[in-house]
Protein backbone atom coordinates (compact mmCIF):
# COMPACT_ATOMS: atom_id res chain seq x y z
CA UNK A 1 0.00 0.00 0.00
CA UNK A 2 2.92 2.33 0.77
CA UNK A 3 6.38 2.44 2.34
CA UNK A 4 5.23 1.89 5.91
CA UNK A 5 6.46 -1.29 7.53
CA UNK A 6 3.87 -3.92 8.42
CA UNK A 7 2.69 -3.74 12.03
CA UNK A 8 4.01 -7.32 12.24
CA UNK A 9 7.57 -5.99 12.14
CA UNK A 10 7.15 -2.44 13.49
CA UNK A 11 8.33 -2.61 17.08
CA UNK A 12 5.77 -0.01 18.14
CA UNK A 13 2.93 -2.43 17.40
CA UNK A 14 4.22 -5.93 16.78
CA UNK A 15 3.79 -7.38 20.28
CA UNK A 16 0.46 -5.69 20.89
CA UNK A 17 -1.71 -7.24 18.19
CA UNK A 18 -3.15 -10.64 17.36
CA UNK A 19 -3.41 -11.82 13.77
CA UNK A 20 -6.47 -13.40 12.25
CA UNK A 21 -4.92 -16.47 10.66
CA UNK A 22 -8.27 -18.19 10.11
CA UNK A 23 -11.93 -17.70 10.88
CA UNK A 24 -11.32 -19.42 14.24
CA UNK A 25 -9.24 -16.48 15.44
CA UNK A 26 -12.33 -14.27 15.38
CA UNK A 27 -13.70 -13.81 18.94
CA UNK A 28 -16.74 -15.97 19.69
CA UNK A 29 -19.04 -13.00 20.34
CA UNK A 30 -18.50 -11.73 16.78
CA UNK A 31 -19.21 -15.03 15.02
CA UNK A 32 -22.16 -14.99 12.70
CA UNK A 33 -22.35 -11.21 12.86
CA UNK A 34 -21.50 -8.56 10.25
CA UNK A 35 -18.26 -8.07 12.22
CA UNK A 36 -17.14 -11.54 11.19
CA UNK A 37 -18.14 -10.86 7.55
CA UNK A 38 -16.16 -7.63 7.59
CA UNK A 39 -12.98 -9.28 8.90
CA UNK A 40 -13.33 -12.18 6.47
CA UNK A 41 -13.84 -9.77 3.61
CA UNK A 42 -10.92 -7.52 4.39
CA UNK A 43 -8.38 -10.18 5.38
CA UNK A 44 -9.43 -13.16 3.28
CA UNK A 45 -11.26 -11.63 0.34
CA UNK A 46 -14.63 -13.21 1.12
CA UNK A 47 -17.33 -11.15 -0.55
CA UNK A 48 -19.62 -9.23 1.82
CA UNK A 49 -23.25 -10.10 1.16
CA UNK A 50 -25.32 -7.02 2.00
CA UNK A 51 -28.65 -8.01 3.50
CA UNK A 52 -30.27 -4.83 2.19
CA UNK A 53 -30.77 -3.36 5.64
CA UNK A 54 -28.04 -1.69 7.71
CA UNK A 55 -26.52 -3.99 10.31
CA UNK A 56 -23.22 -2.35 11.09
CA UNK A 57 -21.75 1.03 11.85
CA UNK A 58 -18.06 1.51 11.10
CA UNK A 59 -16.10 4.29 12.84
CA UNK A 60 -12.61 4.98 11.63
CA UNK A 61 -10.09 7.73 10.92
CA UNK A 62 -10.37 10.07 7.92
CA UNK A 63 -7.00 8.58 6.82
CA UNK A 64 -6.69 8.64 3.01
CA UNK A 65 -4.42 5.61 2.92
CA UNK A 66 -7.27 3.44 4.16
CA UNK A 67 -10.24 2.72 1.90
CA UNK A 68 -13.09 0.74 3.44
CA UNK A 69 -13.66 -2.43 1.40
CA UNK A 70 -17.44 -2.40 1.65
CA UNK A 71 -20.31 -2.51 -0.82
CA UNK A 72 -23.31 -0.21 -0.71
CA UNK A 73 -26.34 -1.27 1.36
CA UNK A 74 -24.08 -2.69 4.04
CA UNK A 75 -22.86 -0.18 6.62
CA UNK A 76 -23.17 3.27 8.07
CA UNK A 77 -19.78 4.97 8.34
CA UNK A 78 -18.39 7.69 10.60
CA UNK A 79 -14.98 8.93 9.55
CA UNK A 80 -13.28 11.52 11.74
CA UNK A 81 -9.69 12.50 12.47
CA UNK A 82 -8.34 9.89 14.91
CA UNK A 83 -11.43 7.71 14.39
CA UNK A 84 -12.89 8.58 17.77
CA UNK A 85 -16.67 8.45 18.07
CA UNK A 86 -16.81 11.33 20.57
CA UNK A 87 -19.02 14.09 19.23
CA UNK A 88 -20.84 11.63 16.94
CA UNK A 89 -22.95 9.87 19.57
CA UNK A 90 -26.11 11.21 17.96
CA UNK A 91 -25.15 9.47 14.72
CA UNK A 92 -24.70 6.23 16.66
CA UNK A 93 -28.21 6.65 18.07
CA UNK A 94 -29.62 7.25 14.61
CA UNK A 95 -28.03 4.11 13.18
CA UNK A 96 -29.28 2.05 16.14
CA UNK A 97 -32.77 3.35 15.42
CA UNK A 98 -32.30 2.00 11.89
CA UNK A 99 -31.47 -1.46 13.20
CA UNK A 100 -27.71 -1.39 13.73
CA UNK A 101 -26.52 -3.66 16.56
CA UNK A 102 -22.82 -3.83 15.71
CA UNK A 103 -20.15 -1.15 15.82
CA UNK A 104 -16.70 -1.68 14.31
CA UNK A 105 -14.10 0.81 15.56
CA UNK A 106 -10.92 0.77 13.49
CA UNK A 107 -7.64 2.31 14.57
CA UNK A 108 -4.53 2.35 12.38
CA UNK A 109 -0.77 2.70 12.53
CA UNK A 110 1.03 5.96 11.70
CA UNK A 111 -2.02 8.10 12.54
CA UNK A 112 -1.47 11.80 11.88
CA UNK A 113 -3.43 12.57 15.04
CA UNK A 114 -0.55 11.08 17.05
CA UNK A 115 1.56 13.95 15.64
CA UNK A 116 -0.79 16.82 16.44
CA UNK A 117 1.90 18.89 18.16
CA UNK A 118 3.97 19.02 14.99
CA UNK A 119 0.89 19.30 12.77
CA UNK A 120 -0.81 22.10 14.74
CA UNK A 121 1.01 25.06 13.09
CA UNK A 122 0.05 23.90 9.58
CA UNK A 123 -3.56 23.27 10.65
CA UNK A 124 -3.69 26.79 12.16
CA UNK A 125 -2.21 28.17 8.93
CA UNK A 126 -4.85 26.32 6.88
CA UNK A 127 -7.63 28.03 8.85
CA UNK A 128 -5.88 31.42 8.58
CA UNK A 129 -5.67 30.95 4.83
CA UNK A 130 -9.48 30.91 4.88
CA UNK A 131 -9.58 34.31 6.55
CA UNK A 132 -9.59 33.22 10.21
CA UNK A 133 -7.60 35.45 12.55
CA UNK A 134 -4.50 33.86 14.08
CA UNK A 135 -6.04 34.23 17.51
CA UNK A 136 -9.29 32.50 16.60
CA UNK A 137 -7.51 29.76 14.63
CA UNK A 138 -5.10 29.04 17.50
CA UNK A 139 -7.89 28.94 20.05
CA UNK A 140 -9.93 26.64 17.83
CA UNK A 141 -7.06 24.22 17.21
CA UNK A 142 -6.20 24.28 20.89
CA UNK A 143 -9.80 23.43 21.80
CA UNK A 144 -10.42 20.74 19.20
CA UNK A 145 -6.88 19.46 18.82
CA UNK A 146 -7.04 17.90 22.26
CA UNK A 147 -10.16 15.95 21.39
CA UNK A 148 -8.61 14.65 18.19
CA UNK A 149 -4.99 14.23 19.25
CA UNK A 150 -3.84 10.84 20.45
CA UNK A 151 -0.69 9.69 22.21
CA UNK A 152 -0.69 6.14 21.01
CA UNK A 153 -3.07 4.63 18.45
CA UNK A 154 -3.73 1.39 20.34
CA UNK A 155 -4.16 3.03 23.73
CA UNK A 156 -6.46 5.64 22.23
CA UNK A 157 -8.59 2.93 20.63
CA UNK A 158 -8.80 1.15 23.98
CA UNK A 159 -9.85 4.29 25.88
CA UNK A 160 -12.47 5.13 23.27
CA UNK A 161 -13.74 1.53 23.17
CA UNK A 162 -14.27 1.63 26.96
CA UNK A 163 -15.95 5.04 26.76
CA UNK A 164 -18.29 4.04 23.92
CA UNK A 165 -19.11 0.67 25.54
CA UNK A 166 -20.09 2.61 28.69
CA UNK A 167 -22.52 4.73 26.67
CA UNK A 168 -23.92 1.91 24.54
CA UNK A 169 -23.60 -1.25 26.66
CA UNK A 170 -25.89 -3.36 24.48
CA UNK A 171 -24.07 -2.63 21.24
CA UNK A 172 -21.75 -5.39 20.00
CA UNK A 173 -18.50 -3.44 19.61
CA UNK A 174 -15.43 -4.69 17.76
CA UNK A 175 -12.20 -2.71 18.18
CA UNK A 176 -9.93 -3.53 15.26
CA UNK A 177 -6.60 -2.23 14.05
CA UNK A 178 -5.76 -1.89 10.38
CA UNK A 179 -2.21 -2.04 9.10
CA UNK A 180 -1.67 0.64 6.43
CA UNK A 181 1.14 -1.43 4.91
CA UNK A 182 -1.24 -3.99 3.43
CA UNK A 183 -4.73 -3.20 4.73
CA UNK A 184 -4.97 -6.25 6.99
CA UNK A 185 -6.99 -6.14 10.20
CA UNK A 186 -5.64 -7.16 13.61
CA UNK A 187 -7.13 -7.63 17.06
CA UNK A 188 -5.58 -5.55 19.86
CA UNK A 189 -4.14 -7.77 22.62
CA UNK A 190 -6.03 -5.78 25.24
CA UNK A 191 -9.44 -6.74 23.83
CA UNK A 192 -9.97 -10.06 25.64
CA UNK A 193 -8.87 -8.49 28.92
CA UNK A 194 -11.32 -5.60 28.56
CA UNK A 195 -14.13 -7.93 27.55
CA UNK A 196 -13.65 -9.97 30.73
CA UNK A 197 -13.92 -6.80 32.82
CA UNK A 198 -17.14 -5.59 31.26
CA UNK A 199 -20.08 -5.09 33.50
CA UNK A 200 -23.56 -6.29 32.69
CA UNK A 201 -25.11 -4.81 29.58
CA UNK A 202 -28.24 -4.17 31.63
CA UNK A 203 -26.84 -1.35 33.71
CA UNK A 204 -28.27 2.10 33.08
CA UNK A 205 -26.14 4.89 31.71
CA UNK A 206 -25.39 7.87 33.97
CA UNK A 207 -27.37 11.03 33.06
CA UNK A 208 -24.41 13.28 33.88
CA UNK A 209 -22.16 11.49 31.40
CA UNK A 210 -24.80 11.91 28.71
CA UNK A 211 -25.29 15.60 29.54
CA UNK A 212 -21.55 16.22 29.32
CA UNK A 213 -21.16 14.80 25.80
CA UNK A 214 -19.79 17.42 23.36
ZN1 LIG B 1 -5.54 8.44 11.53
PDB file of C-alpha atoms and ligand atoms in Angstrom:
ATOM      1  CA  UNK A   1       0.000   0.000   0.000  1.00  0.00           C
ATOM      2  CA  UNK A   2       2.920   2.333   0.775  1.00  0.00           C
ATOM      3  CA  UNK A   3       6.381   2.438   2.344  1.00  0.00           C
ATOM      4  CA  UNK A   4       5.229   1.892   5.908  1.00  0.00           C
ATOM      5  CA  UNK A   5       6.464  -1.294   7.535  1.00  0.00           C
ATOM      6  CA  UNK A   6       3.874  -3.919   8.417  1.00  0.00           C
ATOM      7  CA  UNK A   7       2.690  -3.745  12.026  1.00  0.00           C
ATOM      8  CA  UNK A   8       4.013  -7.322  12.237  1.00  0.00           C
ATOM      9  CA  UNK A   9       7.570  -5.988  12.140  1.00  0.00           C
ATOM     10  CA  UNK A  10       7.153  -2.443  13.486  1.00  0.00           C
ATOM     11  CA  UNK A  11       8.331  -2.611  17.078  1.00  0.00           C
ATOM     12  CA  UNK A  12       5.769  -0.007  18.136  1.00  0.00           C
ATOM     13  CA  UNK A  13       2.929  -2.431  17.405  1.00  0.00           C
ATOM     14  CA  UNK A  14       4.224  -5.934  16.777  1.00  0.00           C
ATOM     15  CA  UNK A  15       3.791  -7.381  20.285  1.00  0.00           C
ATOM     16  CA  UNK A  16       0.457  -5.688  20.890  1.00  0.00           C
ATOM     17  CA  UNK A  17      -1.713  -7.241  18.194  1.00  0.00           C
ATOM     18  CA  UNK A  18      -3.149 -10.645  17.363  1.00  0.00           C
ATOM     19  CA  UNK A  19      -3.406 -11.815  13.774  1.00  0.00           C
ATOM     20  CA  UNK A  20      -6.473 -13.401  12.254  1.00  0.00           C
ATOM     21  CA  UNK A  21      -4.918 -16.474  10.659  1.00  0.00           C
ATOM     22  CA  UNK A  22      -8.265 -18.192  10.107  1.00  0.00           C
ATOM     23  CA  UNK A  23     -11.930 -17.705  10.880  1.00  0.00           C
ATOM     24  CA  UNK A  24     -11.318 -19.423  14.241  1.00  0.00           C
ATOM     25  CA  UNK A  25      -9.244 -16.476  15.438  1.00  0.00           C
ATOM     26  CA  UNK A  26     -12.332 -14.271  15.381  1.00  0.00           C
ATOM     27  CA  UNK A  27     -13.704 -13.808  18.935  1.00  0.00           C
ATOM     28  CA  UNK A  28     -16.743 -15.972  19.692  1.00  0.00           C
ATOM     29  CA  UNK A  29     -19.045 -13.001  20.337  1.00  0.00           C
ATOM     30  CA  UNK A  30     -18.503 -11.726  16.783  1.00  0.00           C
ATOM     31  CA  UNK A  31     -19.208 -15.029  15.019  1.00  0.00           C
ATOM     32  CA  UNK A  32     -22.161 -14.995  12.702  1.00  0.00           C
ATOM     33  CA  UNK A  33     -22.353 -11.207  12.856  1.00  0.00           C
ATOM     34  CA  UNK A  34     -21.504  -8.562  10.247  1.00  0.00           C
ATOM     35  CA  UNK A  35     -18.258  -8.066  12.216  1.00  0.00           C
ATOM     36  CA  UNK A  36     -17.139 -11.538  11.186  1.00  0.00           C
ATOM     37  CA  UNK A  37     -18.145 -10.863   7.551  1.00  0.00           C
ATOM     38  CA  UNK A  38     -16.156  -7.635   7.593  1.00  0.00           C
ATOM     39  CA  UNK A  39     -12.977  -9.279   8.897  1.00  0.00           C
ATOM     40  CA  UNK A  40     -13.328 -12.183   6.467  1.00  0.00           C
ATOM     41  CA  UNK A  41     -13.843  -9.767   3.612  1.00  0.00           C
ATOM     42  CA  UNK A  42     -10.924  -7.519   4.395  1.00  0.00           C
ATOM     43  CA  UNK A  43      -8.378 -10.184   5.384  1.00  0.00           C
ATOM     44  CA  UNK A  44      -9.432 -13.156   3.285  1.00  0.00           C
ATOM     45  CA  UNK A  45     -11.263 -11.634   0.339  1.00  0.00           C
ATOM     46  CA  UNK A  46     -14.627 -13.214   1.116  1.00  0.00           C
ATOM     47  CA  UNK A  47     -17.327 -11.146  -0.545  1.00  0.00           C
ATOM     48  CA  UNK A  48     -19.616  -9.232   1.821  1.00  0.00           C
ATOM     49  CA  UNK A  49     -23.250 -10.101   1.160  1.00  0.00           C
ATOM     50  CA  UNK A  50     -25.319  -7.021   2.003  1.00  0.00           C
ATOM     51  CA  UNK A  51     -28.650  -8.006   3.503  1.00  0.00           C
ATOM     52  CA  UNK A  52     -30.268  -4.828   2.194  1.00  0.00           C
ATOM     53  CA  UNK A  53     -30.770  -3.360   5.645  1.00  0.00           C
ATOM     54  CA  UNK A  54     -28.041  -1.691   7.712  1.00  0.00           C
ATOM     55  CA  UNK A  55     -26.515  -3.988  10.305  1.00  0.00           C
ATOM     56  CA  UNK A  56     -23.222  -2.349  11.089  1.00  0.00           C
ATOM     57  CA  UNK A  57     -21.746   1.034  11.852  1.00  0.00           C
ATOM     58  CA  UNK A  58     -18.056   1.506  11.101  1.00  0.00           C
ATOM     59  CA  UNK A  59     -16.104   4.287  12.837  1.00  0.00           C
ATOM     60  CA  UNK A  60     -12.610   4.984  11.629  1.00  0.00           C
ATOM     61  CA  UNK A  61     -10.094   7.726  10.920  1.00  0.00           C
ATOM     62  CA  UNK A  62     -10.373  10.068   7.923  1.00  0.00           C
ATOM     63  CA  UNK A  63      -7.004   8.576   6.820  1.00  0.00           C
ATOM     64  CA  UNK A  64      -6.690   8.644   3.014  1.00  0.00           C
ATOM     65  CA  UNK A  65      -4.415   5.609   2.921  1.00  0.00           C
ATOM     66  CA  UNK A  66      -7.269   3.437   4.156  1.00  0.00           C
ATOM     67  CA  UNK A  67     -10.240   2.718   1.905  1.00  0.00           C
ATOM     68  CA  UNK A  68     -13.095   0.741   3.437  1.00  0.00           C
ATOM     69  CA  UNK A  69     -13.661  -2.434   1.404  1.00  0.00           C
ATOM     70  CA  UNK A  70     -17.438  -2.404   1.645  1.00  0.00           C
ATOM     71  CA  UNK A  71     -20.315  -2.512  -0.816  1.00  0.00           C
ATOM     72  CA  UNK A  72     -23.311  -0.212  -0.709  1.00  0.00           C
ATOM     73  CA  UNK A  73     -26.339  -1.272   1.364  1.00  0.00           C
ATOM     74  CA  UNK A  74     -24.075  -2.689   4.045  1.00  0.00           C
ATOM     75  CA  UNK A  75     -22.859  -0.179   6.616  1.00  0.00           C
ATOM     76  CA  UNK A  76     -23.171   3.272   8.075  1.00  0.00           C
ATOM     77  CA  UNK A  77     -19.782   4.968   8.338  1.00  0.00           C
ATOM     78  CA  UNK A  78     -18.392   7.686  10.602  1.00  0.00           C
ATOM     79  CA  UNK A  79     -14.977   8.928   9.550  1.00  0.00           C
ATOM     80  CA  UNK A  80     -13.276  11.517  11.736  1.00  0.00           C
ATOM     81  CA  UNK A  81      -9.695  12.498  12.468  1.00  0.00           C
ATOM     82  CA  UNK A  82      -8.340   9.885  14.909  1.00  0.00           C
ATOM     83  CA  UNK A  83     -11.431   7.707  14.388  1.00  0.00           C
ATOM     84  CA  UNK A  84     -12.894   8.579  17.774  1.00  0.00           C
ATOM     85  CA  UNK A  85     -16.668   8.448  18.068  1.00  0.00           C
ATOM     86  CA  UNK A  86     -16.812  11.329  20.566  1.00  0.00           C
ATOM     87  CA  UNK A  87     -19.024  14.088  19.234  1.00  0.00           C
ATOM     88  CA  UNK A  88     -20.837  11.634  16.938  1.00  0.00           C
ATOM     89  CA  UNK A  89     -22.951   9.874  19.574  1.00  0.00           C
ATOM     90  CA  UNK A  90     -26.106  11.211  17.963  1.00  0.00           C
ATOM     91  CA  UNK A  91     -25.148   9.471  14.724  1.00  0.00           C
ATOM     92  CA  UNK A  92     -24.698   6.229  16.665  1.00  0.00           C
ATOM     93  CA  UNK A  93     -28.206   6.646  18.073  1.00  0.00           C
ATOM     94  CA  UNK A  94     -29.625   7.246  14.615  1.00  0.00           C
ATOM     95  CA  UNK A  95     -28.026   4.108  13.175  1.00  0.00           C
ATOM     96  CA  UNK A  96     -29.279   2.047  16.136  1.00  0.00           C
ATOM     97  CA  UNK A  97     -32.770   3.348  15.416  1.00  0.00           C
ATOM     98  CA  UNK A  98     -32.303   1.998  11.887  1.00  0.00           C
ATOM     99  CA  UNK A  99     -31.469  -1.461  13.205  1.00  0.00           C
ATOM    100  CA  UNK A 100     -27.710  -1.385  13.732  1.00  0.00           C
ATOM    101  CA  UNK A 101     -26.522  -3.656  16.559  1.00  0.00           C
ATOM    102  CA  UNK A 102     -22.819  -3.834  15.712  1.00  0.00           C
ATOM    103  CA  UNK A 103     -20.149  -1.153  15.820  1.00  0.00           C
ATOM    104  CA  UNK A 104     -16.703  -1.682  14.313  1.00  0.00           C
ATOM    105  CA  UNK A 105     -14.099   0.808  15.562  1.00  0.00           C
ATOM    106  CA  UNK A 106     -10.921   0.772  13.488  1.00  0.00           C
ATOM    107  CA  UNK A 107      -7.643   2.308  14.570  1.00  0.00           C
ATOM    108  CA  UNK A 108      -4.532   2.353  12.380  1.00  0.00           C
ATOM    109  CA  UNK A 109      -0.768   2.700  12.527  1.00  0.00           C
ATOM    110  CA  UNK A 110       1.033   5.959  11.700  1.00  0.00           C
ATOM    111  CA  UNK A 111      -2.018   8.103  12.545  1.00  0.00           C
ATOM    112  CA  UNK A 112      -1.470  11.803  11.880  1.00  0.00           C
ATOM    113  CA  UNK A 113      -3.427  12.566  15.043  1.00  0.00           C
ATOM    114  CA  UNK A 114      -0.551  11.078  17.051  1.00  0.00           C
ATOM    115  CA  UNK A 115       1.563  13.946  15.643  1.00  0.00           C
ATOM    116  CA  UNK A 116      -0.786  16.822  16.439  1.00  0.00           C
ATOM    117  CA  UNK A 117       1.900  18.887  18.159  1.00  0.00           C
ATOM    118  CA  UNK A 118       3.971  19.015  14.986  1.00  0.00           C
ATOM    119  CA  UNK A 119       0.885  19.304  12.771  1.00  0.00           C
ATOM    120  CA  UNK A 120      -0.815  22.098  14.743  1.00  0.00           C
ATOM    121  CA  UNK A 121       1.014  25.056  13.085  1.00  0.00           C
ATOM    122  CA  UNK A 122       0.053  23.905   9.583  1.00  0.00           C
ATOM    123  CA  UNK A 123      -3.560  23.275  10.653  1.00  0.00           C
ATOM    124  CA  UNK A 124      -3.691  26.793  12.165  1.00  0.00           C
ATOM    125  CA  UNK A 125      -2.206  28.172   8.933  1.00  0.00           C
ATOM    126  CA  UNK A 126      -4.848  26.324   6.883  1.00  0.00           C
ATOM    127  CA  UNK A 127      -7.630  28.032   8.846  1.00  0.00           C
ATOM    128  CA  UNK A 128      -5.884  31.423   8.576  1.00  0.00           C
ATOM    129  CA  UNK A 129      -5.666  30.950   4.832  1.00  0.00           C
ATOM    130  CA  UNK A 130      -9.479  30.905   4.884  1.00  0.00           C
ATOM    131  CA  UNK A 131      -9.583  34.308   6.546  1.00  0.00           C
ATOM    132  CA  UNK A 132      -9.588  33.217  10.210  1.00  0.00           C
ATOM    133  CA  UNK A 133      -7.598  35.447  12.546  1.00  0.00           C
ATOM    134  CA  UNK A 134      -4.505  33.858  14.080  1.00  0.00           C
ATOM    135  CA  UNK A 135      -6.036  34.233  17.512  1.00  0.00           C
ATOM    136  CA  UNK A 136      -9.287  32.500  16.598  1.00  0.00           C
ATOM    137  CA  UNK A 137      -7.514  29.758  14.634  1.00  0.00           C
ATOM    138  CA  UNK A 138      -5.101  29.042  17.495  1.00  0.00           C
ATOM    139  CA  UNK A 139      -7.889  28.941  20.050  1.00  0.00           C
ATOM    140  CA  UNK A 140      -9.933  26.638  17.835  1.00  0.00           C
ATOM    141  CA  UNK A 141      -7.061  24.225  17.207  1.00  0.00           C
ATOM    142  CA  UNK A 142      -6.200  24.276  20.888  1.00  0.00           C
ATOM    143  CA  UNK A 143      -9.796  23.435  21.797  1.00  0.00           C
ATOM    144  CA  UNK A 144     -10.422  20.740  19.195  1.00  0.00           C
ATOM    145  CA  UNK A 145      -6.881  19.464  18.824  1.00  0.00           C
ATOM    146  CA  UNK A 146      -7.038  17.905  22.258  1.00  0.00           C
ATOM    147  CA  UNK A 147     -10.161  15.951  21.387  1.00  0.00           C
ATOM    148  CA  UNK A 148      -8.608  14.650  18.187  1.00  0.00           C
ATOM    149  CA  UNK A 149      -4.990  14.229  19.249  1.00  0.00           C
ATOM    150  CA  UNK A 150      -3.839  10.840  20.450  1.00  0.00           C
ATOM    151  CA  UNK A 151      -0.691   9.694  22.208  1.00  0.00           C
ATOM    152  CA  UNK A 152      -0.686   6.140  21.005  1.00  0.00           C
ATOM    153  CA  UNK A 153      -3.067   4.626  18.452  1.00  0.00           C
ATOM    154  CA  UNK A 154      -3.735   1.389  20.336  1.00  0.00           C
ATOM    155  CA  UNK A 155      -4.161   3.030  23.733  1.00  0.00           C
ATOM    156  CA  UNK A 156      -6.455   5.641  22.231  1.00  0.00           C
ATOM    157  CA  UNK A 157      -8.585   2.929  20.626  1.00  0.00           C
ATOM    158  CA  UNK A 158      -8.798   1.151  23.983  1.00  0.00           C
ATOM    159  CA  UNK A 159      -9.853   4.288  25.881  1.00  0.00           C
ATOM    160  CA  UNK A 160     -12.469   5.129  23.269  1.00  0.00           C
ATOM    161  CA  UNK A 161     -13.743   1.533  23.175  1.00  0.00           C
ATOM    162  CA  UNK A 162     -14.266   1.626  26.958  1.00  0.00           C
ATOM    163  CA  UNK A 163     -15.952   5.038  26.760  1.00  0.00           C
ATOM    164  CA  UNK A 164     -18.293   4.041  23.919  1.00  0.00           C
ATOM    165  CA  UNK A 165     -19.109   0.672  25.544  1.00  0.00           C
ATOM    166  CA  UNK A 166     -20.094   2.612  28.685  1.00  0.00           C
ATOM    167  CA  UNK A 167     -22.524   4.728  26.668  1.00  0.00           C
ATOM    168  CA  UNK A 168     -23.921   1.906  24.535  1.00  0.00           C
ATOM    169  CA  UNK A 169     -23.596  -1.247  26.659  1.00  0.00           C
ATOM    170  CA  UNK A 170     -25.890  -3.365  24.484  1.00  0.00           C
ATOM    171  CA  UNK A 171     -24.067  -2.631  21.242  1.00  0.00           C
ATOM    172  CA  UNK A 172     -21.750  -5.394  20.004  1.00  0.00           C
ATOM    173  CA  UNK A 173     -18.500  -3.437  19.613  1.00  0.00           C
ATOM    174  CA  UNK A 174     -15.434  -4.685  17.762  1.00  0.00           C
ATOM    175  CA  UNK A 175     -12.198  -2.712  18.177  1.00  0.00           C
ATOM    176  CA  UNK A 176      -9.932  -3.532  15.258  1.00  0.00           C
ATOM    177  CA  UNK A 177      -6.600  -2.227  14.047  1.00  0.00           C
ATOM    178  CA  UNK A 178      -5.763  -1.885  10.375  1.00  0.00           C
ATOM    179  CA  UNK A 179      -2.205  -2.036   9.100  1.00  0.00           C
ATOM    180  CA  UNK A 180      -1.673   0.636   6.431  1.00  0.00           C
ATOM    181  CA  UNK A 181       1.144  -1.426   4.912  1.00  0.00           C
ATOM    182  CA  UNK A 182      -1.239  -3.988   3.430  1.00  0.00           C
ATOM    183  CA  UNK A 183      -4.734  -3.197   4.733  1.00  0.00           C
ATOM    184  CA  UNK A 184      -4.965  -6.254   6.995  1.00  0.00           C
ATOM    185  CA  UNK A 185      -6.987  -6.139  10.197  1.00  0.00           C
ATOM    186  CA  UNK A 186      -5.639  -7.163  13.609  1.00  0.00           C
ATOM    187  CA  UNK A 187      -7.134  -7.628  17.058  1.00  0.00           C
ATOM    188  CA  UNK A 188      -5.582  -5.546  19.858  1.00  0.00           C
ATOM    189  CA  UNK A 189      -4.143  -7.774  22.619  1.00  0.00           C
ATOM    190  CA  UNK A 190      -6.030  -5.783  25.240  1.00  0.00           C
ATOM    191  CA  UNK A 191      -9.440  -6.737  23.831  1.00  0.00           C
ATOM    192  CA  UNK A 192      -9.972 -10.055  25.637  1.00  0.00           C
ATOM    193  CA  UNK A 193      -8.868  -8.492  28.916  1.00  0.00           C
ATOM    194  CA  UNK A 194     -11.317  -5.599  28.563  1.00  0.00           C
ATOM    195  CA  UNK A 195     -14.132  -7.928  27.553  1.00  0.00           C
ATOM    196  CA  UNK A 196     -13.650  -9.972  30.728  1.00  0.00           C
ATOM    197  CA  UNK A 197     -13.921  -6.805  32.824  1.00  0.00           C
ATOM    198  CA  UNK A 198     -17.142  -5.593  31.260  1.00  0.00           C
ATOM    199  CA  UNK A 199     -20.083  -5.086  33.503  1.00  0.00           C
ATOM    200  CA  UNK A 200     -23.557  -6.293  32.689  1.00  0.00           C
ATOM    201  CA  UNK A 201     -25.105  -4.811  29.579  1.00  0.00           C
ATOM    202  CA  UNK A 202     -28.245  -4.173  31.627  1.00  0.00           C
ATOM    203  CA  UNK A 203     -26.839  -1.347  33.711  1.00  0.00           C
ATOM    204  CA  UNK A 204     -28.268   2.101  33.077  1.00  0.00           C
ATOM    205  CA  UNK A 205     -26.135   4.894  31.707  1.00  0.00           C
ATOM    206  CA  UNK A 206     -25.388   7.865  33.967  1.00  0.00           C
ATOM    207  CA  UNK A 207     -27.367  11.032  33.065  1.00  0.00           C
ATOM    208  CA  UNK A 208     -24.412  13.284  33.884  1.00  0.00           C
ATOM    209  CA  UNK A 209     -22.161  11.491  31.405  1.00  0.00           C
ATOM    210  CA  UNK A 210     -24.799  11.910  28.710  1.00  0.00           C
ATOM    211  CA  UNK A 211     -25.293  15.603  29.540  1.00  0.00           C
ATOM    212  CA  UNK A 212     -21.546  16.217  29.319  1.00  0.00           C
ATOM    213  CA  UNK A 213     -21.162  14.797  25.796  1.00  0.00           C
ATOM    214  CA  UNK A 214     -19.785  17.421  23.364  1.00  0.00           C
TER     215      UNK A 214
HETATM  216 ZN1  LIG B   1      -5.544   8.443  11.526  1.00  0.00          ZN
END
